[in-house]
Amino acid sequence: MPRLLLLASALLLPMIAGCDGAADELVRVEVSLFNDSLTPTHIFYETEDFAPSNQVAPLGGRVIQIDILANEGTPQIFRAGRNGTVLQTVSCRPSAASSMDTYQVVFGADGTLRCVGW
């Protein structure tokens, strides 16, 4: 009987460890970046820098894909700026209540950068 218990635990342990490992997987999500101001503004993710590709037209937007950890709310950093100067930085933290398909970062007409749907 003890040999059977040992065999069962040897078979179950990798399955349990595999579940924990899957929780640490990176998940690719889309983030919509919106410029609600009347001036072209760069809105970019922490791995980006000022570039023509991340300048968002007034009242326009762009969509990027980022990788986040599936099991925790690791903060994601976004910036907004003009003429090479960062105006605002925001840290968006995914929550358990978010649906992972509604992530938005909005640069408002008032000059604030905010997370929506996180």
mmCIF file of N, CA, C and O in Angstrom, residues 45-92:
data_model
loop_
_atom_site.group_PDB
_atom_site.id
_atom_site.type_symbol
_atom_site.label_atom_id
_atom_site.label_comp_id
_atom_site.label_asym_id
_atom_site.label_seq_id
_atom_site.Cartn_x
_atom_site.Cartn_y
_atom_site.Cartn_z
ATOM 1 N N TYR A 45 4.173 52.938 -24.592
ATOM 2 C CA TYR A 45 4.403 51.932 -23.555
ATOM 3 C C TYR A 45 5.833 52.058 -23.047
ATOM 4 O O TYR A 45 6.704 52.617 -23.711
ATOM 5 N N GLU A 46 6.091 51.499 -21.877
ATOM 6 C CA GLU A 46 7.386 51.636 -21.215
ATOM 7 C C GLU A 46 8.570 51.133 -22.040
ATOM 8 O O GLU A 46 9.692 51.589 -21.830
ATOM 9 N N THR A 47 8.359 50.230 -22.980
ATOM 10 C CA THR A 47 9.464 49.727 -23.803
ATOM 11 C C THR A 47 9.693 50.577 -25.050
ATOM 12 O O THR A 47 10.615 50.320 -25.809
ATOM 13 N N GLU A 48 8.867 51.603 -25.243
ATOM 14 C CA GLU A 48 8.988 52.478 -26.402
ATOM 15 C C GLU A 48 9.594 53.818 -25.995
ATOM 16 O O GLU A 48 9.680 54.132 -24.814
ATOM 17 N N ASP A 49 9.978 54.582 -27.005
ATOM 18 C CA ASP A 49 10.440 55.944 -26.802
ATOM 19 C C ASP A 49 9.727 56.818 -27.822
ATOM 20 O O ASP A 49 8.982 56.307 -28.664
ATOM 21 N N PHE A 50 9.946 58.106 -27.793
ATOM 22 C CA PHE A 50 9.317 59.000 -28.760
ATOM 23 C C PHE A 50 9.648 58.522 -30.172
ATOM 24 O O PHE A 50 10.817 58.277 -30.497
ATOM 25 N N ALA A 51 8.613 58.377 -30.994
ATOM 26 C CA ALA A 51 8.784 57.944 -32.381
ATOM 27 C C ALA A 51 7.552 58.370 -33.169
ATOM 28 O O ALA A 51 6.462 58.506 -32.603
ATOM 29 N N PRO A 52 7.713 58.564 -34.481
ATOM 30 C CA PRO A 52 6.547 58.917 -35.293
ATOM 31 C C PRO A 52 5.416 57.879 -35.183
ATOM 32 O O PRO A 52 4.240 58.233 -35.244
ATOM 33 N N SER A 53 5.782 56.631 -34.964
ATOM 34 C CA SER A 53 4.775 55.562 -34.913
ATOM 35 C C SER A 53 3.870 55.649 -33.686
ATOM 36 O O SER A 53 2.786 55.066 -33.672
ATOM 37 N N ASN A 54 4.296 56.358 -32.628
ATOM 38 C CA ASN A 54 3.442 56.438 -31.444
ATOM 39 C C ASN A 54 2.873 57.833 -31.208
ATOM 40 O O ASN A 54 2.350 58.115 -30.141
ATOM 41 N N GLN A 55 2.959 58.676 -32.236
ATOM 42 C CA GLN A 55 2.293 59.975 -32.126
ATOM 43 C C GLN A 55 0.831 59.785 -32.534
ATOM 44 O O GLN A 55 0.540 59.260 -33.603
ATOM 45 N N VAL A 56 -0.057 60.177 -31.652
ATOM 46 C CA VAL A 56 -1.484 59.976 -31.867
ATOM 47 C C VAL A 56 -2.132 61.326 -32.213
ATOM 48 O O VAL A 56 -1.943 62.313 -31.502
ATOM 49 N N ALA A 57 -2.872 61.317 -33.294
ATOM 50 C CA ALA A 57 -3.546 62.534 -33.760
ATOM 51 C C ALA A 57 -4.591 62.990 -32.737
ATOM 52 O O ALA A 57 -5.089 62.189 -31.938
ATOM 53 N N PRO A 58 -4.948 64.277 -32.770
ATOM 54 C CA PRO A 58 -6.009 64.761 -31.882
ATOM 55 C C PRO A 58 -7.284 63.935 -32.061
ATOM 56 O O PRO A 58 -7.689 63.615 -33.182
ATOM 57 N N LEU A 59 -7.873 63.563 -30.946
ATOM 58 C CA LEU A 59 -9.105 62.766 -30.902
ATOM 59 C C LEU A 59 -8.948 61.425 -31.630
ATOM 60 O O LEU A 59 -9.923 60.827 -32.048
ATOM 61 N N GLY A 60 -7.707 60.940 -31.724
ATOM 62 C CA GLY A 60 -7.430 59.667 -32.393
ATOM 63 C C GLY A 60 -6.914 58.620 -31.425
ATOM 64 O O GLY A 60 -6.865 58.835 -30.211
ATOM 65 N N GLY A 61 -6.529 57.499 -31.976
ATOM 66 C CA GLY A 61 -6.024 56.422 -31.145
ATOM 67 C C GLY A 61 -5.144 55.468 -31.913
ATOM 68 O O GLY A 61 -5.029 55.544 -33.141
ATOM 69 N N ARG A 62 -4.528 54.577 -31.184
ATOM 70 C CA ARG A 62 -3.756 53.486 -31.764
ATOM 71 C C ARG A 62 -3.849 52.301 -30.825
ATOM 72 O O ARG A 62 -4.175 52.454 -29.642
ATOM 73 N N VAL A 63 -3.582 51.129 -31.345
ATOM 74 C CA VAL A 63 -3.672 49.904 -30.552
ATOM 75 C C VAL A 63 -2.303 49.235 -30.548
ATOM 76 O O VAL A 63 -1.648 49.136 -31.582
ATOM 77 N N ILE A 64 -1.883 48.796 -29.354
ATOM 78 C CA ILE A 64 -0.633 48.055 -29.239
ATOM 79 C C ILE A 64 -0.922 46.727 -28.552
ATOM 80 O O ILE A 64 -1.968 46.554 -27.922
ATOM 81 N N GLN A 65 0.005 45.807 -28.677
ATOM 82 C CA GLN A 65 -0.082 44.541 -27.962
ATOM 83 C C GLN A 65 1.087 44.464 -27.002
ATOM 84 O O GLN A 65 2.222 44.808 -27.361
ATOM 85 N N ILE A 66 0.796 44.052 -25.763
ATOM 86 C CA ILE A 66 1.832 43.896 -24.747
ATOM 87 C C ILE A 66 1.661 42.545 -24.078
ATOM 88 O O ILE A 66 0.596 41.934 -24.138
ATOM 89 N N ASP A 67 2.714 42.081 -23.439
ATOM 90 C CA ASP A 67 2.671 40.831 -22.689
ATOM 91 C C ASP A 67 2.618 41.148 -21.204
ATOM 92 O O ASP A 67 3.424 41.940 -20.701
ATOM 93 N N ILE A 68 1.638 40.554 -20.509
ATOM 94 C CA ILE A 68 1.524 40.732 -19.063
ATOM 95 C C ILE A 68 1.446 39.361 -18.412
ATOM 96 O O ILE A 68 1.062 38.376 -19.045
ATOM 97 N N LEU A 69 1.802 39.283 -17.133
ATOM 98 C CA LEU A 69 1.680 38.033 -16.391
ATOM 99 C C LEU A 69 0.208 37.747 -16.137
ATOM 100 O O LEU A 69 -0.540 38.631 -15.714
ATOM 101 N N ALA A 70 -0.189 36.514 -16.392
ATOM 102 C CA ALA A 70 -1.592 36.132 -16.289
ATOM 103 C C ALA A 70 -2.087 36.075 -14.851
ATOM 104 O O ALA A 70 -3.272 36.222 -14.604
ATOM 105 N N ASN A 71 -1.198 35.866 -13.897
ATOM 106 C CA ASN A 71 -1.665 35.608 -12.534
ATOM 107 C C ASN A 71 -1.522 36.770 -11.572
ATOM 108 O O ASN A 71 -1.802 36.634 -10.402
ATOM 109 N N GLU A 72 -1.034 37.908 -12.022
ATOM 110 C CA GLU A 72 -0.881 39.003 -11.064
ATOM 111 C C GLU A 72 -1.042 40.350 -11.747
ATOM 112 O O GLU A 72 -0.935 40.460 -12.954
ATOM 113 N N GLY A 73 -1.299 41.348 -10.956
ATOM 114 C CA GLY A 73 -1.490 42.697 -11.481
ATOM 115 C C GLY A 73 -0.204 43.492 -11.512
ATOM 116 O O GLY A 73 -0.070 44.478 -10.810
ATOM 117 N N THR A 74 0.767 43.050 -12.301
ATOM 118 C CA THR A 74 2.021 43.783 -12.418
ATOM 119 C C THR A 74 1.758 45.121 -13.108
ATOM 120 O O THR A 74 1.128 45.153 -14.164
ATOM 121 N N PRO A 75 2.226 46.224 -12.542
ATOM 122 C CA PRO A 75 1.973 47.529 -13.155
ATOM 123 C C PRO A 75 2.597 47.646 -14.542
ATOM 124 O O PRO A 75 3.711 47.190 -14.768
ATOM 125 N N GLN A 76 1.868 48.266 -15.434
ATOM 126 C CA GLN A 76 2.332 48.540 -16.796
ATOM 127 C C GLN A 76 2.454 50.055 -16.914
ATOM 128 O O GLN A 76 1.502 50.778 -16.619
ATOM 129 N N ILE A 77 3.591 50.534 -17.364
ATOM 130 C CA ILE A 77 3.870 51.964 -17.395
ATOM 131 C C ILE A 77 3.638 52.523 -18.801
ATOM 132 O O ILE A 77 4.140 51.981 -19.783
ATOM 133 N N PHE A 78 2.901 53.621 -18.862
ATOM 134 C CA PHE A 78 2.632 54.329 -20.119
ATOM 135 C C PHE A 78 2.998 55.792 -19.927
ATOM 136 O O PHE A 78 2.914 56.328 -18.821
ATOM 137 N N ARG A 79 3.396 56.427 -21.045
ATOM 138 C CA ARG A 79 3.781 57.839 -20.995
ATOM 139 C C ARG A 79 3.093 58.607 -22.113
ATOM 140 O O ARG A 79 2.771 58.049 -23.157
ATOM 141 N N ALA A 80 2.917 59.890 -21.881
ATOM 142 C CA ALA A 80 2.407 60.799 -22.910
ATOM 143 C C ALA A 80 3.343 61.992 -22.946
ATOM 144 O O ALA A 80 3.820 62.449 -21.901
ATOM 145 N N GLY A 81 3.620 62.475 -24.160
ATOM 146 C CA GLY A 81 4.512 63.611 -24.256
ATOM 147 C C GLY A 81 4.457 64.291 -25.609
ATOM 148 O O GLY A 81 3.823 63.797 -26.551
ATOM 149 N N ARG A 82 5.165 65.405 -25.670
ATOM 150 C CA ARG A 82 5.255 66.187 -26.908
ATOM 151 C C ARG A 82 6.659 66.750 -27.022
ATOM 152 O O ARG A 82 7.272 67.107 -26.010
ATOM 153 N N ASN A 83 7.137 66.851 -28.255
ATOM 154 C CA ASN A 83 8.444 67.468 -28.530
ATOM 155 C C ASN A 83 9.569 66.877 -27.690
ATOM 156 O O ASN A 83 10.447 67.600 -27.217
ATOM 157 N N GLY A 84 9.531 65.561 -27.469
ATOM 158 C CA GLY A 84 10.587 64.894 -26.716
ATOM 159 C C GLY A 84 10.510 65.054 -25.210
ATOM 160 O O GLY A 84 11.393 64.604 -24.486
ATOM 161 N N THR A 85 9.451 65.670 -24.709
ATOM 162 C CA THR A 85 9.288 65.877 -23.271
ATOM 163 C C THR A 85 8.097 65.077 -22.765
ATOM 164 O O THR A 85 6.985 65.199 -23.301
ATOM 165 N N VAL A 86 8.333 64.264 -21.748
ATOM 166 C CA VAL A 86 7.245 63.491 -21.144
ATOM 167 C C VAL A 86 6.400 64.439 -20.299
ATOM 168 O O VAL A 86 6.915 65.136 -19.423
ATOM 169 N N LEU A 87 5.104 64.453 -20.578
ATOM 170 C CA LEU A 87 4.161 65.296 -19.836
ATOM 171 C C LEU A 87 3.509 64.547 -18.681
ATOM 172 O O LEU A 87 3.246 65.134 -17.627
ATOM 173 N N GLN A 88 3.202 63.283 -18.903
ATOM 174 C CA GLN A 88 2.497 62.478 -17.896
ATOM 175 C C GLN A 88 2.988 61.036 -17.970
ATOM 176 O O GLN A 88 3.324 60.542 -19.052
ATOM 177 N N THR A 89 3.019 60.377 -16.830
ATOM 178 C CA THR A 89 3.313 58.949 -16.737
ATOM 179 C C THR A 89 2.218 58.335 -15.880
ATOM 180 O O THR A 89 1.795 58.920 -14.890
ATOM 181 N N VAL A 90 1.763 57.148 -16.283
ATOM 182 C CA VAL A 90 0.735 56.462 -15.509
ATOM 183 C C VAL A 90 1.113 54.992 -15.380
ATOM 184 O O VAL A 90 1.706 54.404 -16.289
ATOM 185 N N SER A 91 0.794 54.425 -14.238
ATOM 186 C CA SER A 91 1.029 53.008 -13.970
ATOM 187 C C SER A 91 -0.323 52.309 -13.932
ATOM 188 O O SER A 91 -1.136 52.582 -13.044
ATOM 189 N N CYS A 92 -0.567 51.436 -14.891
ATOM 190 C CA CYS A 92 -1.843 50.719 -14.971
ATOM 191 C C CYS A 92 -1.642 49.307 -14.448
ATOM 192 O O CYS A 92 -0.746 48.590 -14.898
#
